[in-house]
Amino acid sequence: EQNDSLSQRDTGWMQFYCESNQEVLDTVIQAYKVAEKVLLPAMVCLDGFSLSHTYEGVDIPDQEEVDAFLPPYDPELKLDVDNPKTFGAMIFPEWYYEMRYKMQSAMEEALSVIIDVDEEFGKRFGRKYGLVENYKCDDAQTIIITSGTIASTTKDVIDKMRDDGESVGLARVRVFRPFPKDEIRKIVQNAENVGVIDRNISFGHEGIFFSEIKSALYNAPYRPNKLVGFIAGLGGRDVTYEDIENMINLTNNGDVNEVTWYGLKSDAIDERALVCSRNDSD
């Protein structure tokens, strides 16, 4: 699940959520270049368990090409005995407020830097990913939004459902911080129904991506008629093809609460809890 990294959402780190091992490798290279430009740390995330703890073939770029794309870092701020500076995480109240403002400004700048670096990477290596992947959303009436490895299976489900005449699509959020709200708004602007699948939970609230999506759409000039969230796959529990298909159908025409815990073992929880088990939704 993604709670390990999402618990650091508000600490000033850029966060990338990847679908495959190839994307992880490529994003690590990109993240160095972005971080060196905006002076913010970055974490590249891949949710477990199957891909993160096993293996998958990747194309390893040529070292000379990587060096040309990512030259040695020459920091603007560095130890210099002739020009002394103070380094460290501590800052006194006199300048703390301004420091936080500069972190926010750097995070906002990072959006365009990530796009530029991704474009440059794509031209050199033939692969690029964007902030949010739009998978067959342009004409979709129902859109599922998710992140990480679950997107691969979701694409297979989308393909099959579209072959069957369903108007469905997938938006995969690759960059979580800074949050690409404009891209989200653009992708879902023509959708009637939107479902968000979260492999995480903010205890006492809801799925973290779902909360971010709702916030992004609140002041948008167009919003879907239906916006629902699903919690699924915590602890690395498998989210199957059938699970995703059921969640899409529930988003499209199901009578569900705003947030549904999908796939709970109903015999192991309080009967009053919201349960949408695989058997119930067949």
PDB file of C-alpha atoms in Angstrom:
ATOM      1  CA  GLU A   1       0.000   0.000   0.000  1.00  0.00           C
ATOM      2  CA  GLN A   2       0.998   3.655  -0.229  1.00  0.00           C
ATOM      3  CA  ASN A   3       0.604   4.892   3.348  1.00  0.00           C
ATOM      4  CA  ASP A   4       4.353   4.755   4.029  1.00  0.00           C
ATOM      5  CA  SER A   5       5.050   7.490   1.510  1.00  0.00           C
ATOM      6  CA  LEU A   6       1.758   9.368   1.663  1.00  0.00           C
ATOM      7  CA  SER A   7       2.281   9.931   5.380  1.00  0.00           C
ATOM      8  CA  GLN A   8       5.000  12.360   4.230  1.00  0.00           C
ATOM      9  CA  ARG A   9       2.610  14.275   1.980  1.00  0.00           C
ATOM     10  CA  ASP A  10       3.040  17.616   3.738  1.00  0.00           C
ATOM     11  CA  THR A  11       6.769  17.545   4.472  1.00  0.00           C
ATOM     12  CA  GLY A  12       7.882  19.257   1.264  1.00  0.00           C
ATOM     13  CA  TRP A  13       8.979  16.229  -0.757  1.00  0.00           C
ATOM     14  CA  MET A  14       8.002  15.771  -4.384  1.00  0.00           C
ATOM     15  CA  GLN A  15       6.321  12.396  -4.859  1.00  0.00           C
ATOM     16  CA  PHE A  16       6.125  10.214  -7.970  1.00  0.00           C
ATOM     17  CA  TYR A  17       3.966   7.057  -8.115  1.00  0.00           C
ATOM     18  CA  CYS A  18       5.082   4.628 -10.811  1.00  0.00           C
ATOM     19  CA  GLU A  19       3.269   1.855 -12.637  1.00  0.00           C
ATOM     20  CA  SER A  20       6.212  -0.375 -13.569  1.00  0.00           C
ATOM     21  CA  ASN A  21       9.849  -1.046 -12.763  1.00  0.00           C
ATOM     22  CA  GLN A  22      10.840   0.605 -16.043  1.00  0.00           C
ATOM     23  CA  GLU A  23       9.034   3.748 -15.014  1.00  0.00           C
ATOM     24  CA  VAL A  24      10.758   3.644 -11.621  1.00  0.00           C
ATOM     25  CA  LEU A  25      14.185   3.515 -13.260  1.00  0.00           C
ATOM     26  CA  ASP A  26      13.349   6.312 -15.679  1.00  0.00           C
ATOM     27  CA  THR A  27      11.749   8.452 -12.985  1.00  0.00           C
ATOM     28  CA  VAL A  28      14.733   8.133 -10.641  1.00  0.00           C
ATOM     29  CA  ILE A  29      16.913   9.622 -13.375  1.00  0.00           C
ATOM     30  CA  GLN A  30      14.381  12.369 -14.052  1.00  0.00           C
ATOM     31  CA  ALA A  31      13.858  13.095 -10.354  1.00  0.00           C
ATOM     32  CA  TYR A  32      17.518  13.932  -9.825  1.00  0.00           C
ATOM     33  CA  LYS A  33      17.358  16.550 -12.546  1.00  0.00           C
ATOM     34  CA  VAL A  34      14.123  18.040 -11.225  1.00  0.00           C
ATOM     35  CA  ALA A  35      15.345  18.077  -7.618  1.00  0.00           C
ATOM     36  CA  GLU A  36      18.604  19.772  -8.567  1.00  0.00           C
ATOM     37  CA  LYS A  37      16.635  22.467 -10.373  1.00  0.00           C
ATOM     38  CA  VAL A  38      14.007  23.301  -7.734  1.00  0.00           C
ATOM     39  CA  LEU A  39      16.071  22.321  -4.653  1.00  0.00           C
ATOM     40  CA  LEU A  40      13.433  20.014  -3.193  1.00  0.00           C
ATOM     41  CA  PRO A  41      13.886  16.325  -2.333  1.00  0.00           C
ATOM     42  CA  ALA A  42      11.994  13.707  -4.333  1.00  0.00           C
ATOM     43  CA  MET A  43      10.735  10.221  -3.590  1.00  0.00           C
ATOM     44  CA  VAL A  44       9.981   7.704  -6.335  1.00  0.00           C
ATOM     45  CA  CYS A  45       7.372   5.200  -5.158  1.00  0.00           C
ATOM     46  CA  LEU A  46       6.300   1.723  -6.278  1.00  0.00           C
ATOM     47  CA  ASP A  47       3.629  -0.008  -4.224  1.00  0.00           C
ATOM     48  CA  GLY A  48       4.279  -3.587  -3.131  1.00  0.00           C
ATOM     49  CA  PHE A  49       4.317  -6.492  -3.154  1.00  0.00           C
ATOM     50  CA  SER A  50       4.690  -8.351  -6.429  1.00  0.00           C
ATOM     51  CA  LEU A  51       6.750  -5.882  -8.463  1.00  0.00           C
ATOM     52  CA  SER A  52       8.605  -4.151  -5.654  1.00  0.00           C
ATOM     53  CA  HIS A  53       9.864  -7.379  -4.065  1.00  0.00           C
ATOM     54  CA  THR A  54      10.373  -9.557  -7.156  1.00  0.00           C
ATOM     55  CA  TYR A  55      11.667  -8.542 -10.550  1.00  0.00           C
ATOM     56  CA  GLU A  56      10.685  -7.249 -13.967  1.00  0.00           C
ATOM     57  CA  GLY A  57      12.819  -6.731 -17.054  1.00  0.00           C
ATOM     58  CA  VAL A  58      13.856  -3.152 -17.738  1.00  0.00           C
ATOM     59  CA  ASP A  59      15.762  -1.313 -20.435  1.00  0.00           C
ATOM     60  CA  ILE A  60      18.840   0.164 -18.765  1.00  0.00           C
ATOM     61  CA  PRO A  61      19.896   3.331 -20.600  1.00  0.00           C
ATOM     62  CA  ASP A  62      23.449   3.721 -21.833  1.00  0.00           C
ATOM     63  CA  GLN A  63      25.623   5.404 -19.213  1.00  0.00           C
ATOM     64  CA  GLU A  64      26.943   7.997 -21.646  1.00  0.00           C
ATOM     65  CA  GLU A  65      23.401   8.966 -22.604  1.00  0.00           C
ATOM     66  CA  VAL A  66      22.414   9.283 -18.950  1.00  0.00           C
ATOM     67  CA  ASP A  67      25.494  11.406 -18.241  1.00  0.00           C
ATOM     68  CA  ALA A  68      24.585  13.687 -21.136  1.00  0.00           C
ATOM     69  CA  PHE A  69      21.034  14.018 -19.814  1.00  0.00           C
ATOM     70  CA  LEU A  70      22.098  14.365 -16.177  1.00  0.00           C
ATOM     71  CA  PRO A  71      25.507  16.044 -15.952  1.00  0.00           C
ATOM     72  CA  PRO A  72      27.434  16.189 -12.658  1.00  0.00           C
ATOM     73  CA  TYR A  73      25.718  18.374 -10.095  1.00  0.00           C
ATOM     74  CA  ASP A  74      27.358  21.703  -9.368  1.00  0.00           C
ATOM     75  CA  PRO A  75      25.509  23.018  -6.311  1.00  0.00           C
ATOM     76  CA  GLU A  76      24.960  26.722  -6.039  1.00  0.00           C
ATOM     77  CA  LEU A  77      25.136  26.478  -2.252  1.00  0.00           C
ATOM     78  CA  LYS A  78      28.161  24.577  -0.957  1.00  0.00           C
ATOM     79  CA  LEU A  79      30.829  24.678   1.715  1.00  0.00           C
ATOM     80  CA  ASP A  80      33.334  27.406   0.912  1.00  0.00           C
ATOM     81  CA  VAL A  81      35.857  28.580   3.499  1.00  0.00           C
ATOM     82  CA  ASP A  82      36.212  31.885   1.689  1.00  0.00           C
ATOM     83  CA  ASN A  83      32.454  32.469   1.662  1.00  0.00           C
ATOM     84  CA  PRO A  84      31.092  30.825   4.822  1.00  0.00           C
ATOM     85  CA  LYS A  85      27.433  29.838   5.193  1.00  0.00           C
ATOM     86  CA  THR A  86      25.346  27.990   7.734  1.00  0.00           C
ATOM     87  CA  PHE A  87      23.795  24.694   6.625  1.00  0.00           C
ATOM     88  CA  GLY A  88      21.219  22.488   8.288  1.00  0.00           C
ATOM     89  CA  ALA A  89      17.536  21.974   8.905  1.00  0.00           C
ATOM     90  CA  MET A  90      17.241  24.425  11.780  1.00  0.00           C
ATOM     91  CA  ILE A  91      15.858  27.893  11.117  1.00  0.00           C
ATOM     92  CA  PHE A  92      14.843  30.464  13.700  1.00  0.00           C
ATOM     93  CA  PRO A  93      11.350  32.000  13.878  1.00  0.00           C
ATOM     94  CA  GLU A  94      12.563  35.248  12.315  1.00  0.00           C
ATOM     95  CA  TRP A  95      12.849  33.585   8.876  1.00  0.00           C
ATOM     96  CA  TYR A  96      10.840  30.370   9.287  1.00  0.00           C
ATOM     97  CA  TYR A  97       7.691  31.770   7.645  1.00  0.00           C
ATOM     98  CA  GLU A  98       9.623  32.949   4.576  1.00  0.00           C
ATOM     99  CA  MET A  99      11.385  29.608   4.299  1.00  0.00           C
ATOM    100  CA  ARG A 100       8.044  27.790   4.146  1.00  0.00           C
ATOM    101  CA  TYR A 101       6.851  30.212   1.491  1.00  0.00           C
ATOM    102  CA  LYS A 102       9.948  29.454  -0.588  1.00  0.00           C
ATOM    103  CA  MET A 103       9.247  25.727  -0.263  1.00  0.00           C
ATOM    104  CA  GLN A 104       5.727  26.279  -1.585  1.00  0.00           C
ATOM    105  CA  SER A 105       7.023  28.422  -4.451  1.00  0.00           C
ATOM    106  CA  ALA A 106       9.566  25.749  -5.358  1.00  0.00           C
ATOM    107  CA  MET A 107       6.853  23.084  -5.311  1.00  0.00           C
ATOM    108  CA  GLU A 108       4.684  25.149  -7.648  1.00  0.00           C
ATOM    109  CA  GLU A 109       7.647  25.701  -9.973  1.00  0.00           C
ATOM    110  CA  ALA A 110       8.303  21.964  -9.972  1.00  0.00           C
ATOM    111  CA  LEU A 111       5.178  21.255 -12.042  1.00  0.00           C
ATOM    112  CA  SER A 112       6.585  22.906 -15.163  1.00  0.00           C
ATOM    113  CA  VAL A 113      10.089  21.582 -14.474  1.00  0.00           C
ATOM    114  CA  ILE A 114       8.784  18.004 -14.258  1.00  0.00           C
ATOM    115  CA  ILE A 115       7.022  18.439 -17.598  1.00  0.00           C
ATOM    116  CA  ASP A 116      10.129  19.888 -19.267  1.00  0.00           C
ATOM    117  CA  VAL A 117      12.443  17.202 -17.882  1.00  0.00           C
ATOM    118  CA  ASP A 118      10.006  14.456 -18.906  1.00  0.00           C
ATOM    119  CA  GLU A 119       9.830  15.856 -22.446  1.00  0.00           C
ATOM    120  CA  GLU A 120      13.623  16.029 -22.651  1.00  0.00           C
ATOM    121  CA  PHE A 121      13.903  12.475 -21.358  1.00  0.00           C
ATOM    122  CA  GLY A 122      11.367  11.284 -23.921  1.00  0.00           C
ATOM    123  CA  LYS A 123      13.287  12.812 -26.812  1.00  0.00           C
ATOM    124  CA  ARG A 124      16.522  11.171 -25.706  1.00  0.00           C
ATOM    125  CA  PHE A 125      15.296   7.770 -24.505  1.00  0.00           C
ATOM    126  CA  GLY A 126      11.937   7.308 -26.238  1.00  0.00           C
ATOM    127  CA  ARG A 127       9.844   7.095 -23.067  1.00  0.00           C
ATOM    128  CA  LYS A 128       7.866   9.809 -21.294  1.00  0.00           C
ATOM    129  CA  TYR A 129       5.097   9.713 -18.737  1.00  0.00           C
ATOM    130  CA  GLY A 130       3.617  13.141 -17.987  1.00  0.00           C
ATOM    131  CA  LEU A 131       1.968  14.286 -14.780  1.00  0.00           C
ATOM    132  CA  VAL A 132      -1.237  12.290 -15.269  1.00  0.00           C
ATOM    133  CA  GLU A 133      -1.631   9.533 -17.842  1.00  0.00           C
ATOM    134  CA  ASN A 134      -4.803   9.893 -19.887  1.00  0.00           C
ATOM    135  CA  TYR A 135      -5.830   6.397 -20.983  1.00  0.00           C
ATOM    136  CA  LYS A 136      -8.864   6.571 -23.261  1.00  0.00           C
ATOM    137  CA  CYS A 137     -10.550   9.312 -21.222  1.00  0.00           C
ATOM    138  CA  ASP A 138     -11.308  11.827 -23.974  1.00  0.00           C
ATOM    139  CA  ASP A 139     -14.740  10.376 -24.795  1.00  0.00           C
ATOM    140  CA  ALA A 140     -15.332   8.425 -21.580  1.00  0.00           C
ATOM    141  CA  GLN A 141     -18.483   8.953 -19.549  1.00  0.00           C
ATOM    142  CA  THR A 142     -17.039   7.008 -16.616  1.00  0.00           C
ATOM    143  CA  ILE A 143     -13.435   7.552 -15.530  1.00  0.00           C
ATOM    144  CA  ILE A 144     -11.470   5.658 -12.922  1.00  0.00           C
ATOM    145  CA  ILE A 145      -8.614   7.541 -11.265  1.00  0.00           C
ATOM    146  CA  THR A 146      -5.850   5.600  -9.559  1.00  0.00           C
ATOM    147  CA  SER A 147      -2.081   5.396  -9.207  1.00  0.00           C
ATOM    148  CA  GLY A 148       0.766   2.925  -9.087  1.00  0.00           C
ATOM    149  CA  THR A 149       0.836  -0.675 -10.225  1.00  0.00           C
ATOM    150  CA  ILE A 150      -2.932  -1.173 -10.079  1.00  0.00           C
ATOM    151  CA  ALA A 151      -3.157   0.919 -13.248  1.00  0.00           C
ATOM    152  CA  SER A 152      -1.769  -1.909 -15.402  1.00  0.00           C
ATOM    153  CA  THR A 153      -4.656  -4.229 -14.598  1.00  0.00           C
ATOM    154  CA  THR A 154      -7.099  -1.344 -14.877  1.00  0.00           C
ATOM    155  CA  LYS A 155      -5.980  -0.720 -18.469  1.00  0.00           C
ATOM    156  CA  ASP A 156      -6.804  -4.318 -19.372  1.00  0.00           C
ATOM    157  CA  VAL A 157     -10.244  -3.899 -17.827  1.00  0.00           C
ATOM    158  CA  ILE A 158     -10.798  -0.631 -19.696  1.00  0.00           C
ATOM    159  CA  ASP A 159      -9.844  -2.262 -23.004  1.00  0.00           C
ATOM    160  CA  LYS A 160     -12.269  -5.147 -22.486  1.00  0.00           C
ATOM    161  CA  MET A 161     -15.136  -2.921 -21.363  1.00  0.00           C
ATOM    162  CA  ARG A 162     -14.659  -0.572 -24.304  1.00  0.00           C
ATOM    163  CA  ASP A 163     -14.708  -3.563 -26.649  1.00  0.00           C
ATOM    164  CA  ASP A 164     -18.076  -4.369 -25.073  1.00  0.00           C
ATOM    165  CA  GLY A 165     -19.345  -0.869 -25.818  1.00  0.00           C
ATOM    166  CA  GLU A 166     -18.766   0.746 -22.419  1.00  0.00           C
ATOM    167  CA  SER A 167     -17.626   4.381 -22.378  1.00  0.00           C
ATOM    168  CA  VAL A 168     -14.882   4.133 -19.762  1.00  0.00           C
ATOM    169  CA  GLY A 169     -11.361   5.463 -19.255  1.00  0.00           C
ATOM    170  CA  LEU A 170      -8.471   5.628 -16.805  1.00  0.00           C
ATOM    171  CA  ALA A 171      -6.552   8.587 -15.393  1.00  0.00           C
ATOM    172  CA  ARG A 172      -3.340   7.473 -13.688  1.00  0.00           C
ATOM    173  CA  VAL A 173      -1.855  10.046 -11.334  1.00  0.00           C
ATOM    174  CA  ARG A 174       1.925   9.807 -11.669  1.00  0.00           C
ATOM    175  CA  VAL A 175       2.899  12.992  -9.827  1.00  0.00           C
ATOM    176  CA  PHE A 176       1.219  13.452  -6.450  1.00  0.00           C
ATOM    177  CA  ARG A 177       3.319  16.318  -5.130  1.00  0.00           C
ATOM    178  CA  PRO A 178       3.123  18.855  -6.592  1.00  0.00           C
ATOM    179  CA  PHE A 179      -0.504  17.916  -7.254  1.00  0.00           C
ATOM    180  CA  PRO A 180      -1.520  18.327 -10.934  1.00  0.00           C
ATOM    181  CA  LYS A 181      -5.022  19.688 -10.371  1.00  0.00           C
ATOM    182  CA  ASP A 182      -5.280  21.412 -13.766  1.00  0.00           C
ATOM    183  CA  GLU A 183      -4.529  18.161 -15.587  1.00  0.00           C
ATOM    184  CA  ILE A 184      -7.110  16.313 -13.482  1.00  0.00           C
ATOM    185  CA  ARG A 185      -9.744  18.935 -14.242  1.00  0.00           C
ATOM    186  CA  LYS A 186      -9.025  18.771 -17.960  1.00  0.00           C
ATOM    187  CA  ILE A 187      -9.199  14.985 -18.123  1.00  0.00           C
ATOM    188  CA  VAL A 188     -12.531  14.624 -16.296  1.00  0.00           C
ATOM    189  CA  GLN A 189     -14.262  17.688 -17.745  1.00  0.00           C
ATOM    190  CA  ASN A 190     -16.611  15.647 -19.948  1.00  0.00           C
ATOM    191  CA  ALA A 191     -17.156  12.700 -17.606  1.00  0.00           C
ATOM    192  CA  GLU A 192     -20.449  11.947 -15.889  1.00  0.00           C
ATOM    193  CA  ASN A 193     -19.047   9.543 -13.288  1.00  0.00           C
ATOM    194  CA  VAL A 194     -15.645   9.426 -11.591  1.00  0.00           C
ATOM    195  CA  GLY A 195     -14.386   6.735  -9.241  1.00  0.00           C
ATOM    196  CA  VAL A 196     -11.103   6.930  -7.350  1.00  0.00           C
ATOM    197  CA  ILE A 197      -9.347   3.730  -6.259  1.00  0.00           C
ATOM    198  CA  ASP A 198      -7.032   4.343  -3.296  1.00  0.00           C
ATOM    199  CA  ARG A 199      -4.436   1.890  -2.036  1.00  0.00           C
ATOM    200  CA  ASN A 200      -4.155   3.976   1.114  1.00  0.00           C
ATOM    201  CA  ILE A 201      -6.269   5.508   3.854  1.00  0.00           C
ATOM    202  CA  SER A 202      -6.179   8.677   5.929  1.00  0.00           C
ATOM    203  CA  PHE A 203      -7.615   7.274   9.140  1.00  0.00           C
ATOM    204  CA  GLY A 204     -10.643   9.197  10.296  1.00  0.00           C
ATOM    205  CA  HIS A 205     -11.204  10.599   6.813  1.00  0.00           C
ATOM    206  CA  GLU A 206     -10.994   8.777   3.462  1.00  0.00           C
ATOM    207  CA  GLY A 207      -8.621   7.723   0.697  1.00  0.00           C
ATOM    208  CA  ILE A 208      -5.886  10.308   0.231  1.00  0.00           C
ATOM    209  CA  PHE A 209      -6.075  10.533  -3.557  1.00  0.00           C
ATOM    210  CA  PHE A 210      -9.872  10.738  -3.330  1.00  0.00           C
ATOM    211  CA  SER A 211      -9.595  13.668  -0.951  1.00  0.00           C
ATOM    212  CA  GLU A 212      -7.139  15.420  -3.272  1.00  0.00           C
ATOM    213  CA  ILE A 213      -9.344  14.815  -6.318  1.00  0.00           C
ATOM    214  CA  LYS A 214     -12.403  16.248  -4.550  1.00  0.00           C
ATOM    215  CA  SER A 215     -10.440  19.323  -3.559  1.00  0.00           C
ATOM    216  CA  ALA A 216      -9.142  19.797  -7.112  1.00  0.00           C
ATOM    217  CA  LEU A 217     -12.657  19.625  -8.573  1.00  0.00           C
ATOM    218  CA  TYR A 218     -14.400  21.770  -5.963  1.00  0.00           C
ATOM    219  CA  ASN A 219     -13.837  25.095  -7.744  1.00  0.00           C
ATOM    220  CA  ALA A 220     -13.695  23.639 -11.243  1.00  0.00           C
ATOM    221  CA  PRO A 221     -16.217  25.043 -13.757  1.00  0.00           C
ATOM    222  CA  TYR A 222     -17.321  21.483 -14.509  1.00  0.00           C
ATOM    223  CA  ARG A 223     -17.705  18.581 -12.143  1.00  0.00           C
ATOM    224  CA  PRO A 224     -18.917  15.019 -12.609  1.00  0.00           C
ATOM    225  CA  ASN A 225     -22.422  14.165 -11.494  1.00  0.00           C
ATOM    226  CA  LYS A 226     -21.050  11.303  -9.420  1.00  0.00           C
ATOM    227  CA  LEU A 227     -17.744  11.157  -7.548  1.00  0.00           C
ATOM    228  CA  VAL A 228     -17.037   8.134  -5.350  1.00  0.00           C
ATOM    229  CA  GLY A 229     -14.007   6.597  -3.694  1.00  0.00           C
ATOM    230  CA  PHE A 230     -12.868   3.036  -3.082  1.00  0.00           C
ATOM    231  CA  ILE A 231     -10.345   1.749  -0.549  1.00  0.00           C
ATOM    232  CA  ALA A 232      -8.717  -1.442  -1.842  1.00  0.00           C
ATOM    233  CA  GLY A 233      -5.560  -3.513  -1.726  1.00  0.00           C
ATOM    234  CA  LEU A 234      -4.190  -2.402   1.636  1.00  0.00           C
ATOM    235  CA  GLY A 235      -1.261  -4.445   2.906  1.00  0.00           C
ATOM    236  CA  GLY A 236      -0.523  -5.627  -0.612  1.00  0.00           C
ATOM    237  CA  ARG A 237      -3.775  -7.580  -0.937  1.00  0.00           C
ATOM    238  CA  ASP A 238      -4.360  -8.443  -4.574  1.00  0.00           C
ATOM    239  CA  VAL A 239      -6.807  -6.267  -6.498  1.00  0.00           C
ATOM    240  CA  THR A 240      -7.976  -8.489  -9.325  1.00  0.00           C
ATOM    241  CA  TYR A 241      -9.348  -7.859 -12.786  1.00  0.00           C
ATOM    242  CA  GLU A 242     -12.820  -8.712 -11.493  1.00  0.00           C
ATOM    243  CA  ASP A 243     -12.440  -6.353  -8.541  1.00  0.00           C
ATOM    244  CA  ILE A 244     -11.613  -3.421 -10.796  1.00  0.00           C
ATOM    245  CA  GLU A 245     -14.428  -4.265 -13.186  1.00  0.00           C
ATOM    246  CA  ASN A 246     -16.864  -4.328 -10.268  1.00  0.00           C
ATOM    247  CA  MET A 247     -15.635  -0.978  -8.970  1.00  0.00           C
ATOM    248  CA  ILE A 248     -16.051   0.555 -12.422  1.00  0.00           C
ATOM    249  CA  ASN A 249     -19.599  -0.809 -12.625  1.00  0.00           C
ATOM    250  CA  LEU A 250     -20.376   0.568  -9.165  1.00  0.00           C
ATOM    251  CA  THR A 251     -19.042   3.943 -10.255  1.00  0.00           C
ATOM    252  CA  ASN A 252     -21.102   3.803 -13.412  1.00  0.00           C
ATOM    253  CA  ASN A 253     -24.458   2.650 -12.130  1.00  0.00           C
ATOM    254  CA  GLY A 254     -24.142   1.294  -8.600  1.00  0.00           C
ATOM    255  CA  ASP A 255     -25.825   2.531  -5.446  1.00  0.00           C
ATOM    256  CA  VAL A 256     -22.785   3.090  -3.220  1.00  0.00           C
ATOM    257  CA  ASN A 257     -21.763   5.408  -0.436  1.00  0.00           C
ATOM    258  CA  GLU A 258     -19.272   8.177  -1.031  1.00  0.00           C
ATOM    259  CA  VAL A 259     -16.453   5.896   0.162  1.00  0.00           C
ATOM    260  CA  THR A 260     -16.508   2.105  -0.087  1.00  0.00           C
ATOM    261  CA  TRP A 261     -14.058  -0.329   1.486  1.00  0.00           C
ATOM    262  CA  TYR A 262     -13.934  -2.885  -1.299  1.00  0.00           C
ATOM    263  CA  GLY A 263     -13.110  -6.552  -0.735  1.00  0.00           C
ATOM    264  CA  LEU A 264     -13.328  -6.694   3.055  1.00  0.00           C
ATOM    265  CA  LYS A 265     -13.689 -10.122   4.623  1.00  0.00           C
ATOM    266  CA  SER A 266     -17.180  -9.582   5.955  1.00  0.00           C
ATOM    267  CA  ASP A 267     -16.965 -12.324   8.586  1.00  0.00           C
ATOM    268  CA  ALA A 268     -14.004 -10.596  10.266  1.00  0.00           C
ATOM    269  CA  ILE A 269     -15.499  -7.137  10.845  1.00  0.00           C
ATOM    270  CA  ASP A 270     -18.413  -5.539  12.636  1.00  0.00           C
ATOM    271  CA  GLU A 271     -21.616  -6.150  10.695  1.00  0.00           C
ATOM    272  CA  ARG A 272     -22.384  -2.427  10.836  1.00  0.00           C
ATOM    273  CA  ALA A 273     -19.313  -1.574   8.761  1.00  0.00           C
ATOM    274  CA  LEU A 274     -19.632  -0.720   5.103  1.00  0.00           C
ATOM    275  CA  VAL A 275     -18.835  -3.846   3.171  1.00  0.00           C
ATOM    276  CA  CYS A 276     -18.719  -4.361  -0.549  1.00  0.00           C
ATOM    277  CA  SER A 277     -17.268  -7.829  -0.860  1.00  0.00           C
ATOM    278  CA  ARG A 278     -16.407  -9.508  -4.101  1.00  0.00           C
ATOM    279  CA  ASN A 279     -19.338 -11.874  -3.686  1.00  0.00           C
ATOM    280  CA  ASP A 280     -21.786  -9.045  -2.968  1.00  0.00           C
ATOM    281  CA  SER A 281     -20.854  -7.129  -6.094  1.00  0.00           C
ATOM    282  CA  ASP A 282     -20.884 -10.004  -8.571  1.00  0.00           C
TER     283      ASP A 282
END
